[in-house]
Coordinates of N, CA and C in Angstrom, one line a residue:
M1 N 124.3 13.6 -93.9 CA 123.7 14.9 -94.4 C 122.8 14.6 -95.6
S2 N 123.2 13.7 -96.5 CA 122.3 13.4 -97.7 C 121.1 12.6 -97.3
E3 N 121.2 11.8 -96.2 CA 120.0 11.0 -95.7 C 119.0 12.0 -95.1
T4 N 119.4 13.0 -94.4 CA 118.5 14.0 -93.9 C 117.8 14.7 -95.0
K5 N 118.6 15.1 -96.0 CA 118.0 15.8 -97.1 C 117.0 15.0 -97.8
E6 N 117.3 13.7 -98.0 CA 116.4 12.8 -98.7 C 115.1 12.6 -97.9
S7 N 115.3 12.4 -96.6 CA 114.1 12.2 -95.7 C 113.3 13.5 -95.7
N8 N 113.9 14.7 -95.7 CA 113.1 15.9 -95.8 C 112.4 16.0 -97.1
Q9 N 113.0 15.6 -98.2 CA 112.3 15.7 -99.4 C 111.1 14.7 -99.5
E10 N 111.3 13.5 -98.9 CA 110.2 12.6 -98.8 C 109.1 13.1 -97.9
A11 N 109.4 13.7 -96.8 CA 108.4 14.3 -96.0 C 107.7 15.4 -96.7
D12 N 108.4 16.2 -97.4 CA 107.7 17.3 -98.2 C 106.8 16.7 -99.3
K13 N 107.2 15.7 -99.9 CA 106.3 15.0 -100.9 C 105.1 14.4 -100.3
R14 N 105.3 13.8 -99.1 CA 104.1 13.3 -98.4 C 103.2 14.4 -98.0
E15 N 103.7 15.5 -97.5 CA 102.8 16.6 -97.1 C 102.1 17.2 -98.3
A16 N 102.8 17.3 -99.4 CA 102.2 17.8 -100.6 C 101.0 16.9 -101.1
K17 N 101.2 15.6 -101.0 CA 100.2 14.7 -101.4 C 99.0 14.8 -100.4
Q18 N 99.3 14.9 -99.1 CA 98.2 15.1 -98.1 C 97.4 16.4 -98.4
F19 N 98.1 17.4 -98.7 CA 97.5 18.7 -99.0 C 96.6 18.6 -100.2
K20 N 97.1 17.9 -101.3 CA 96.3 17.7 -102.5 C 95.0 16.9 -102.2
A21 N 95.2 15.9 -101.3 CA 94.0 15.1 -101.0 C 93.0 15.9 -100.2
W22 N 93.4 16.7 -99.3 CA 92.5 17.5 -98.5 C 91.8 18.5 -99.4
A23 N 92.6 19.1 -100.3 CA 92.0 20.1 -101.3 C 91.0 19.4 -102.2
L24 N 91.2 18.2 -102.6 CA 90.3 17.5 -103.4 C 89.0 17.2 -102.6
A25 N 89.2 16.8 -101.4 CA 88.0 16.5 -100.6 C 87.2 17.7 -100.4
G26 N 87.8 18.8 -100.1 CA 87.0 20.1 -100.0 C 86.3 20.5 -101.3
E27 N 87.0 20.3 -102.4 CA 86.4 20.7 -103.7 C 85.2 19.8 -104.0
L28 N 85.4 18.5 -103.7 CA 84.2 17.6 -103.9 C 83.1 17.9 -103.0
G29 N 83.4 18.3 -101.8 CA 82.4 18.6 -100.8 C 81.5 19.8 -101.3
Y30 N 82.2 20.8 -101.8 CA 81.5 22.0 -102.4 C 80.8 21.6 -103.6
T31 N 81.3 20.7 -104.4 CA 80.7 20.3 -105.7 C 79.4 19.6 -105.4
I32 N 79.3 18.9 -104.3 CA 78.1 18.2 -103.9 C 77.1 19.1 -103.1
A33 N 77.6 19.9 -102.2 CA 76.8 20.7 -101.3 C 76.1 21.9 -102.0
I34 N 76.9 22.6 -102.8 CA 76.3 23.8 -103.4 C 75.1 23.5 -104.3
P35 N 75.1 22.6 -105.2 CA 73.9 22.3 -106.0 C 72.7 21.9 -105.1
I36 N 73.0 21.1 -104.1 CA 71.9 20.6 -103.3 C 71.2 21.8 -102.6
V37 N 72.0 22.7 -102.0 CA 71.5 23.8 -101.3 C 70.7 24.7 -102.2
V38 N 71.3 25.0 -103.4 CA 70.7 26.0 -104.3 C 69.4 25.4 -104.9
F39 N 69.4 24.2 -105.4 CA 68.2 23.7 -106.0 C 67.1 23.4 -104.9
A40 N 67.5 23.0 -103.7 CA 66.5 22.7 -102.7 C 65.9 24.1 -102.3
L41 N 66.6 25.1 -102.2 CA 66.1 26.4 -101.8 C 65.2 26.9 -102.9
L42 N 65.6 26.8 -104.2 CA 64.8 27.2 -105.3 C 63.5 26.4 -105.4
G43 N 63.6 25.1 -105.1 CA 62.4 24.3 -105.1 C 61.4 24.7 -104.0
R44 N 62.0 25.0 -102.9 CA 61.1 25.4 -101.7 C 60.5 26.7 -102.0
L45 N 61.2 27.7 -102.5 CA 60.6 29.0 -102.9 C 59.5 28.9 -103.9
A46 N 59.8 28.0 -104.9 CA 58.8 27.8 -106.0 C 57.6 27.2 -105.4
D47 N 57.7 26.2 -104.5 CA 56.6 25.6 -103.9 C 55.8 26.6 -103.1
K48 N 56.4 27.4 -102.4 CA 55.7 28.5 -101.6 C 55.0 29.4 -102.5
S49 N 55.6 29.8 -103.6 CA 55.0 30.8 -104.5 C 53.8 30.2 -105.2
W50 N 53.9 28.9 -105.7 CA 52.9 28.3 -106.5 C 52.0 27.3 -105.7
G51 N 52.3 27.1 -104.5 CA 51.5 26.2 -103.7 C 51.5 24.7 -104.2
T52 N 52.6 24.3 -104.6 CA 52.7 22.9 -105.2 C 53.1 21.9 -104.3
G53 N 53.1 22.2 -103.0 CA 53.5 21.2 -102.0 C 54.9 20.9 -102.1
P54 N 55.3 19.7 -101.8 CA 56.8 19.4 -101.7 C 57.3 19.0 -103.1
W55 N 56.5 19.1 -104.2 CA 57.0 18.5 -105.4 C 58.1 19.2 -106.1
L56 N 58.2 20.5 -106.1 CA 59.3 21.2 -106.7 C 60.5 21.1 -105.8
L57 N 60.4 21.1 -104.5 CA 61.5 20.8 -103.6 C 62.1 19.5 -103.9
L58 N 61.3 18.4 -104.1 CA 61.8 17.1 -104.4 C 62.4 17.1 -105.8
L59 N 61.8 17.8 -106.8 CA 62.4 17.9 -108.1 C 63.8 18.6 -108.0
G60 N 63.9 19.7 -107.2 CA 65.2 20.4 -107.0 C 66.2 19.5 -106.4
I61 N 65.8 18.7 -105.5 CA 66.8 17.7 -104.8 C 67.3 16.7 -105.8
V62 N 66.3 16.1 -106.6 CA 66.7 15.1 -107.6 C 67.6 15.8 -108.7
M63 N 67.3 17.0 -109.1 CA 68.1 17.6 -110.1 C 69.5 17.9 -109.5
S64 N 69.6 18.3 -108.3 CA 70.9 18.6 -107.7 C 71.7 17.3 -107.5
I65 N 71.1 16.2 -107.2 CA 71.8 14.9 -107.2 C 72.4 14.5 -108.5
L66 N 71.6 14.7 -109.5 CA 72.0 14.4 -110.9 C 73.2 15.3 -111.3
I67 N 73.0 16.6 -111.0 CA 74.1 17.5 -111.4 C 75.4 17.3 -110.6
S68 N 75.2 17.0 -109.3 CA 76.4 16.7 -108.5 C 77.1 15.4 -109.0
T69 N 76.3 14.4 -109.3 CA 76.9 13.2 -109.8 C 77.7 13.4 -111.1
W70 N 77.1 14.2 -112.0 CA 77.8 14.5 -113.2 C 79.1 15.3 -113.0
L71 N 79.0 16.3 -112.1 CA 80.2 17.1 -111.8 C 81.3 16.2 -111.1
V72 N 80.9 15.3 -110.2 CA 81.9 14.5 -109.6 C 82.5 13.5 -110.6
Y73 N 81.7 13.0 -111.5 CA 82.2 12.1 -112.6 C 83.2 12.8 -113.5
R74 N 82.9 14.1 -113.9 CA 83.8 14.8 -114.7 C 85.1 15.1 -114.0
K75 N 85.0 15.4 -112.7 CA 86.2 15.6 -111.9 C 87.1 14.3 -111.8
T76 N 86.4 13.2 -111.6 CA 87.1 11.9 -111.6 C 87.8 11.6 -112.9
I77 N 87.1 11.9 -114.0 CA 87.8 11.7 -115.3 C 89.0 12.6 -115.5
D78 N 88.9 13.8 -115.0 CA 90.0 14.8 -115.1 C 91.2 14.3 -114.3
I79 N 90.9 13.7 -113.1 CA 92.0 13.3 -112.2 C 92.6 12.0 -112.8
L80 N 91.9 11.1 -113.4 CA 92.4 9.9 -113.9 C 93.2 10.1 -115.2
K81 N 93.1 11.2 -115.9 CA 93.9 11.5 -117.1 C 95.3 11.8 -116.8

């Protein structure tokens, strides 16, 4: 009886860890995707409005990469604490 209870507890712990890992993966996905989409769209709209070619789109993409990197770094530091 106690072996079954222990194995159930271990299985529950394993499932909880897997859930946390999937939640973290989803969170990081949104952390990366949202800035890229937002800044790329803003850059494209600004390029259309001001006729600046692809430059503001490229600037938006570069800014989104920098922001996403910083956000992932902060999240990593929080996890490691």
